[in-house]
Amino acid sequence: MSTQQTLSIIKPDAVAKNAIGGVLHMIESAGLRVVATKMVAMSKFQAEGFYAVHSERPFFGELTDFMSSGCVVVSVLEGDNAIQRYRDLMGPTNSNEAPEGTIRAKYGTDIQANAVHGSDSPESAATEIPFFFSAHELRGLNHG
Ligand code: IDP
Ligand code: MG
């Protein structure tokens, strides 16, 4: 195992549910470290850019409407094998299929309003982290 960074987004549904603290608590309780975080309101254009990989999917329009419907909390998480560990903590895409103990089981509603995003590979993390965080914002990493 090696130390990795992954991008987390607490989506507008979870922010609306007052679950920012609840999600971050689950992240920290799982042993992942929050090394950068901020609240942002994504424009439709930003959401389309972030999810460009899904631009041909039938749900692209509603996904980008949803992601730009309210504030989100973006964070960089760090830890051994952080990418897969966070995916496991999130649970499957469809919240209704998420096992107990996962973030999506606790805070998600359905396949779209599923509370959180997490990078799915080192390649995704390497593009998703700089999408939201400048080098300046990341320079304090590894000093926690
Ligand atoms: P993931 O977030 O579990 O990696 P992806 O397949 O990458 O899932 O899809 C990105 C996001 O698009 C999901 O988190 C969810 O919000 C939304 N989404 C995925 N599949 C559907 C669908 O069939 N209908 C509506 N929204 C969907
Ligand atoms: Mg994905």
PDB file of C-alpha atoms and ligand atoms in Angstrom:
ATOM      1  CA  MET A   1       0.000   0.000   0.000  1.00  0.00           C
ATOM      2  CA  SER A   2       1.068   3.542  -0.579  1.00  0.00           C
ATOM      3  CA  THR A   3      -0.121   6.966   0.458  1.00  0.00           C
ATOM      4  CA  GLN A   4      -2.654   8.367  -1.989  1.00  0.00           C
ATOM      5  CA  GLN A   5      -4.797  11.448  -2.315  1.00  0.00           C
ATOM      6  CA  THR A   6      -8.380  11.378  -3.566  1.00  0.00           C
ATOM      7  CA  LEU A   7     -10.992  14.030  -4.278  1.00  0.00           C
ATOM      8  CA  SER A   8     -14.190  13.965  -2.226  1.00  0.00           C
ATOM      9  CA  ILE A   9     -17.281  16.036  -2.967  1.00  0.00           C
ATOM     10  CA  ILE A  10     -20.122  16.337  -0.479  1.00  0.00           C
ATOM     11  CA  LYS A  11     -22.931  16.854  -2.998  1.00  0.00           C
ATOM     12  CA  PRO A  12     -25.780  19.409  -2.781  1.00  0.00           C
ATOM     13  CA  ASP A  13     -28.263  16.853  -1.371  1.00  0.00           C
ATOM     14  CA  ALA A  14     -26.031  16.093   1.622  1.00  0.00           C
ATOM     15  CA  VAL A  15     -25.205  19.771   2.165  1.00  0.00           C
ATOM     16  CA  ALA A  16     -28.962  20.506   2.153  1.00  0.00           C
ATOM     17  CA  LYS A  17     -29.465  17.743   4.744  1.00  0.00           C
ATOM     18  CA  ASN A  18     -27.012  19.458   7.104  1.00  0.00           C
ATOM     19  CA  ALA A  19     -24.736  16.449   6.739  1.00  0.00           C
ATOM     20  CA  ILE A  20     -21.369  18.137   6.052  1.00  0.00           C
ATOM     21  CA  GLY A  21     -20.160  17.384   9.549  1.00  0.00           C
ATOM     22  CA  GLY A  22     -21.663  13.902   9.495  1.00  0.00           C
ATOM     23  CA  VAL A  23     -19.850  12.981   6.291  1.00  0.00           C
ATOM     24  CA  LEU A  24     -16.538  14.470   7.406  1.00  0.00           C
ATOM     25  CA  HIS A  25     -16.896  12.597  10.707  1.00  0.00           C
ATOM     26  CA  MET A  26     -17.326   9.300   8.843  1.00  0.00           C
ATOM     27  CA  ILE A  27     -14.272  10.133   6.710  1.00  0.00           C
ATOM     28  CA  GLU A  28     -12.117  10.940   9.728  1.00  0.00           C
ATOM     29  CA  SER A  29     -13.434   7.969  11.705  1.00  0.00           C
ATOM     30  CA  ALA A  30     -12.360   5.728   8.834  1.00  0.00           C
ATOM     31  CA  GLY A  31      -8.812   6.991   9.273  1.00  0.00           C
ATOM     32  CA  LEU A  32      -8.660   9.184   6.193  1.00  0.00           C
ATOM     33  CA  ARG A  33      -7.133  12.632   6.683  1.00  0.00           C
ATOM     34  CA  VAL A  34      -8.709  15.801   5.288  1.00  0.00           C
ATOM     35  CA  VAL A  35      -5.742  17.758   3.926  1.00  0.00           C
ATOM     36  CA  ALA A  36      -7.666  20.496   2.077  1.00  0.00           C
ATOM     37  CA  THR A  37     -11.336  21.481   2.050  1.00  0.00           C
ATOM     38  CA  LYS A  38     -13.671  24.271   0.966  1.00  0.00           C
ATOM     39  CA  MET A  39     -17.277  25.014   0.050  1.00  0.00           C
ATOM     40  CA  VAL A  40     -17.969  26.003  -3.531  1.00  0.00           C
ATOM     41  CA  ALA A  41     -21.029  26.595  -5.695  1.00  0.00           C
ATOM     42  CA  MET A  42     -20.415  24.904  -9.024  1.00  0.00           C
ATOM     43  CA  SER A  43     -21.815  26.543 -12.128  1.00  0.00           C
ATOM     44  CA  LYS A  44     -23.518  24.352 -14.722  1.00  0.00           C
ATOM     45  CA  PHE A  45     -20.443  24.912 -16.900  1.00  0.00           C
ATOM     46  CA  GLN A  46     -18.086  23.750 -14.127  1.00  0.00           C
ATOM     47  CA  ALA A  47     -20.240  20.694 -13.453  1.00  0.00           C
ATOM     48  CA  GLU A  48     -20.158  19.827 -17.156  1.00  0.00           C
ATOM     49  CA  GLY A  49     -16.376  20.135 -17.111  1.00  0.00           C
ATOM     50  CA  PHE A  50     -15.959  18.047 -13.984  1.00  0.00           C
ATOM     51  CA  TYR A  51     -18.193  15.250 -15.321  1.00  0.00           C
ATOM     52  CA  ALA A  52     -17.036  15.534 -18.966  1.00  0.00           C
ATOM     53  CA  VAL A  53     -16.268  11.780 -18.946  1.00  0.00           C
ATOM     54  CA  HIS A  54     -20.045  11.217 -18.621  1.00  0.00           C
ATOM     55  CA  SER A  55     -21.068  13.697 -21.348  1.00  0.00           C
ATOM     56  CA  GLU A  56     -22.544  10.974 -23.564  1.00  0.00           C
ATOM     57  CA  ARG A  57     -24.539   9.348 -20.760  1.00  0.00           C
ATOM     58  CA  PRO A  58     -28.321   9.869 -20.742  1.00  0.00           C
ATOM     59  CA  PHE A  59     -28.223  11.306 -17.213  1.00  0.00           C
ATOM     60  CA  PHE A  60     -25.571  13.964 -17.994  1.00  0.00           C
ATOM     61  CA  GLY A  61     -28.042  16.864 -18.120  1.00  0.00           C
ATOM     62  CA  GLU A  62     -29.768  16.039 -14.862  1.00  0.00           C
ATOM     63  CA  LEU A  63     -26.486  15.166 -13.156  1.00  0.00           C
ATOM     64  CA  THR A  64     -24.953  18.539 -14.009  1.00  0.00           C
ATOM     65  CA  ASP A  65     -28.200  20.343 -13.042  1.00  0.00           C
ATOM     66  CA  PHE A  66     -28.077  18.531  -9.688  1.00  0.00           C
ATOM     67  CA  MET A  67     -24.402  19.252  -9.059  1.00  0.00           C
ATOM     68  CA  SER A  68     -24.920  22.961  -9.773  1.00  0.00           C
ATOM     69  CA  SER A  69     -28.161  23.195  -7.746  1.00  0.00           C
ATOM     70  CA  GLY A  70     -26.482  24.193  -4.492  1.00  0.00           C
ATOM     71  CA  CYS A  71     -23.218  24.410  -2.625  1.00  0.00           C
ATOM     72  CA  VAL A  72     -20.864  21.443  -2.394  1.00  0.00           C
ATOM     73  CA  VAL A  73     -17.910  20.769  -0.102  1.00  0.00           C
ATOM     74  CA  VAL A  74     -14.805  19.598  -1.940  1.00  0.00           C
ATOM     75  CA  SER A  75     -11.965  17.991  -0.017  1.00  0.00           C
ATOM     76  CA  VAL A  76      -8.681  16.258  -0.658  1.00  0.00           C
ATOM     77  CA  LEU A  77      -8.392  13.104   1.446  1.00  0.00           C
ATOM     78  CA  GLU A  78      -5.104  11.396   2.138  1.00  0.00           C
ATOM     79  CA  GLY A  79      -4.115   7.993   3.463  1.00  0.00           C
ATOM     80  CA  ASP A  80      -2.819   4.563   2.578  1.00  0.00           C
ATOM     81  CA  ASN A  81      -4.837   3.284  -0.387  1.00  0.00           C
ATOM     82  CA  ALA A  82      -7.130   6.309   0.069  1.00  0.00           C
ATOM     83  CA  ILE A  83      -8.852   6.040  -3.329  1.00  0.00           C
ATOM     84  CA  GLN A  84     -10.291   2.538  -2.821  1.00  0.00           C
ATOM     85  CA  ARG A  85     -10.862   3.037   0.903  1.00  0.00           C
ATOM     86  CA  TYR A  86     -13.002   6.099   0.208  1.00  0.00           C
ATOM     87  CA  ARG A  87     -14.914   4.311  -2.567  1.00  0.00           C
ATOM     88  CA  ASP A  88     -15.644   1.509  -0.074  1.00  0.00           C
ATOM     89  CA  LEU A  89     -16.743   4.011   2.583  1.00  0.00           C
ATOM     90  CA  MET A  90     -19.061   5.745   0.071  1.00  0.00           C
ATOM     91  CA  GLY A  91     -20.804   2.552  -1.044  1.00  0.00           C
ATOM     92  CA  PRO A  92     -22.245   1.825  -4.504  1.00  0.00           C
ATOM     93  CA  THR A  93     -23.621   4.536  -6.812  1.00  0.00           C
ATOM     94  CA  ASN A  94     -27.244   3.640  -6.063  1.00  0.00           C
ATOM     95  CA  SER A  95     -27.866   4.689  -2.468  1.00  0.00           C
ATOM     96  CA  ASN A  96     -30.711   2.179  -2.221  1.00  0.00           C
ATOM     97  CA  GLU A  97     -28.183  -0.639  -2.680  1.00  0.00           C
ATOM     98  CA  ALA A  98     -25.617   0.759  -0.257  1.00  0.00           C
ATOM     99  CA  PRO A  99     -24.767  -1.455   2.724  1.00  0.00           C
ATOM    100  CA  GLU A 100     -25.126  -0.219   6.270  1.00  0.00           C
ATOM    101  CA  GLY A 101     -22.091   1.675   7.459  1.00  0.00           C
ATOM    102  CA  THR A 102     -21.529   3.470   4.170  1.00  0.00           C
ATOM    103  CA  ILE A 103     -21.980   7.192   3.595  1.00  0.00           C
ATOM    104  CA  ARG A 104     -24.503   6.635   0.804  1.00  0.00           C
ATOM    105  CA  ALA A 105     -26.626   4.342   2.984  1.00  0.00           C
ATOM    106  CA  LYS A 106     -26.734   6.970   5.713  1.00  0.00           C
ATOM    107  CA  TYR A 107     -27.062  10.171   3.706  1.00  0.00           C
ATOM    108  CA  GLY A 108     -27.945   9.239   0.105  1.00  0.00           C
ATOM    109  CA  THR A 109     -31.430   9.052  -1.378  1.00  0.00           C
ATOM    110  CA  ASP A 110     -31.216   7.318  -4.773  1.00  0.00           C
ATOM    111  CA  ILE A 111     -28.893   6.746  -7.740  1.00  0.00           C
ATOM    112  CA  GLN A 112     -28.445  10.464  -8.458  1.00  0.00           C
ATOM    113  CA  ALA A 113     -28.751  12.118  -5.056  1.00  0.00           C
ATOM    114  CA  ASN A 114     -26.107   9.920  -3.483  1.00  0.00           C
ATOM    115  CA  ALA A 115     -24.449  12.358  -1.093  1.00  0.00           C
ATOM    116  CA  VAL A 116     -20.819  12.031  -2.171  1.00  0.00           C
ATOM    117  CA  HIS A 117     -18.328  11.754  -5.001  1.00  0.00           C
ATOM    118  CA  GLY A 118     -14.931  10.062  -4.764  1.00  0.00           C
ATOM    119  CA  SER A 119     -12.227   9.671  -7.410  1.00  0.00           C
ATOM    120  CA  ASP A 120     -12.328   6.189  -8.939  1.00  0.00           C
ATOM    121  CA  SER A 121      -8.628   5.789  -9.873  1.00  0.00           C
ATOM    122  CA  PRO A 122      -5.230   7.456  -9.459  1.00  0.00           C
ATOM    123  CA  GLU A 123      -5.688   8.929 -12.950  1.00  0.00           C
ATOM    124  CA  SER A 124      -9.057  10.467 -11.973  1.00  0.00           C
ATOM    125  CA  ALA A 125      -7.652  11.823  -8.713  1.00  0.00           C
ATOM    126  CA  ALA A 126      -4.760  13.414 -10.606  1.00  0.00           C
ATOM    127  CA  THR A 127      -7.164  15.454 -12.741  1.00  0.00           C
ATOM    128  CA  GLU A 128      -9.964  15.984 -10.191  1.00  0.00           C
ATOM    129  CA  ILE A 129      -7.795  17.408  -7.380  1.00  0.00           C
ATOM    130  CA  PRO A 130      -6.328  20.246  -9.505  1.00  0.00           C
ATOM    131  CA  PHE A 131      -9.809  20.916 -10.940  1.00  0.00           C
ATOM    132  CA  PHE A 132     -10.682  22.390  -7.527  1.00  0.00           C
ATOM    133  CA  PHE A 133      -7.418  23.080  -5.681  1.00  0.00           C
ATOM    134  CA  SER A 134      -4.473  25.231  -6.685  1.00  0.00           C
ATOM    135  CA  ALA A 135      -0.898  24.299  -5.816  1.00  0.00           C
ATOM    136  CA  HIS A 136      -1.014  27.091  -3.242  1.00  0.00           C
ATOM    137  CA  GLU A 137      -4.004  25.533  -1.490  1.00  0.00           C
ATOM    138  CA  LEU A 138      -2.284  22.147  -1.418  1.00  0.00           C
ATOM    139  CA  ARG A 139       1.105  23.220  -0.176  1.00  0.00           C
ATOM    140  CA  GLY A 140       0.379  22.471   3.478  1.00  0.00           C
ATOM    141  CA  LEU A 141      -0.079  18.755   2.754  1.00  0.00           C
ATOM    142  CA  ASN A 142       1.783  16.169   4.804  1.00  0.00           C
ATOM    143  CA  HIS A 143       2.321  18.527   7.709  1.00  0.00           C
ATOM    144  CA  GLY A 144      -0.719  17.341   9.710  1.00  0.00           C
TER     145      GLY A 144
HETATM  146  P1  IDP B   1     -19.957   7.071  -8.917  1.00  0.00           P
HETATM  147  O1  IDP B   1     -20.258   8.453  -8.359  1.00  0.00           O
HETATM  148  O2  IDP B   1     -20.395   5.995  -7.981  1.00  0.00           O
HETATM  149  O3  IDP B   1     -18.528   6.932  -9.378  1.00  0.00           O
HETATM  150  P2  IDP B   1     -20.689   7.274 -11.733  1.00  0.00           P
HETATM  151  O4  IDP B   1     -21.136   6.116 -12.563  1.00  0.00           O
HETATM  152  O5  IDP B   1     -19.317   7.812 -11.958  1.00  0.00           O
HETATM  153  O6  IDP B   1     -20.912   6.885 -10.193  1.00  0.00           O
HETATM  154  O7  IDP B   1     -21.762   8.432 -11.977  1.00  0.00           O
HETATM  155  C1  IDP B   1     -21.477   9.755 -11.558  1.00  0.00           C
HETATM  156  C2  IDP B   1     -22.706  10.285 -10.867  1.00  0.00           C
HETATM  157  O8  IDP B   1     -23.766  10.392 -11.801  1.00  0.00           O
HETATM  158  C3  IDP B   1     -23.273   9.412  -9.752  1.00  0.00           C
HETATM  159  O9  IDP B   1     -22.603   9.577  -8.526  1.00  0.00           O
HETATM  160  C4  IDP B   1     -24.703   9.881  -9.676  1.00  0.00           C
HETATM  161  O10 IDP B   1     -24.838  11.109  -8.960  1.00  0.00           O
HETATM  162  C5  IDP B   1     -25.017  10.125 -11.147  1.00  0.00           C
HETATM  163  N1  IDP B   1     -25.615   8.953 -11.792  1.00  0.00           N
HETATM  164  C6  IDP B   1     -25.018   7.779 -12.100  1.00  0.00           C
HETATM  165  N2  IDP B   1     -25.860   6.932 -12.711  1.00  0.00           N
HETATM  166  C7  IDP B   1     -27.036   7.605 -12.808  1.00  0.00           C
HETATM  167  C8  IDP B   1     -28.329   7.260 -13.357  1.00  0.00           C
HETATM  168  O11 IDP B   1     -28.546   6.168 -13.889  1.00  0.00           O
HETATM  169  N3  IDP B   1     -29.308   8.213 -13.254  1.00  0.00           N
HETATM  170  C9  IDP B   1     -29.078   9.440 -12.679  1.00  0.00           C
HETATM  171  N4  IDP B   1     -27.893   9.793 -12.169  1.00  0.00           N
HETATM  172  C10 IDP B   1     -26.885   8.898 -12.225  1.00  0.00           C
HETATM  173 MG    MG B   2     -17.557   8.015 -10.900  1.00  0.00          MG
END
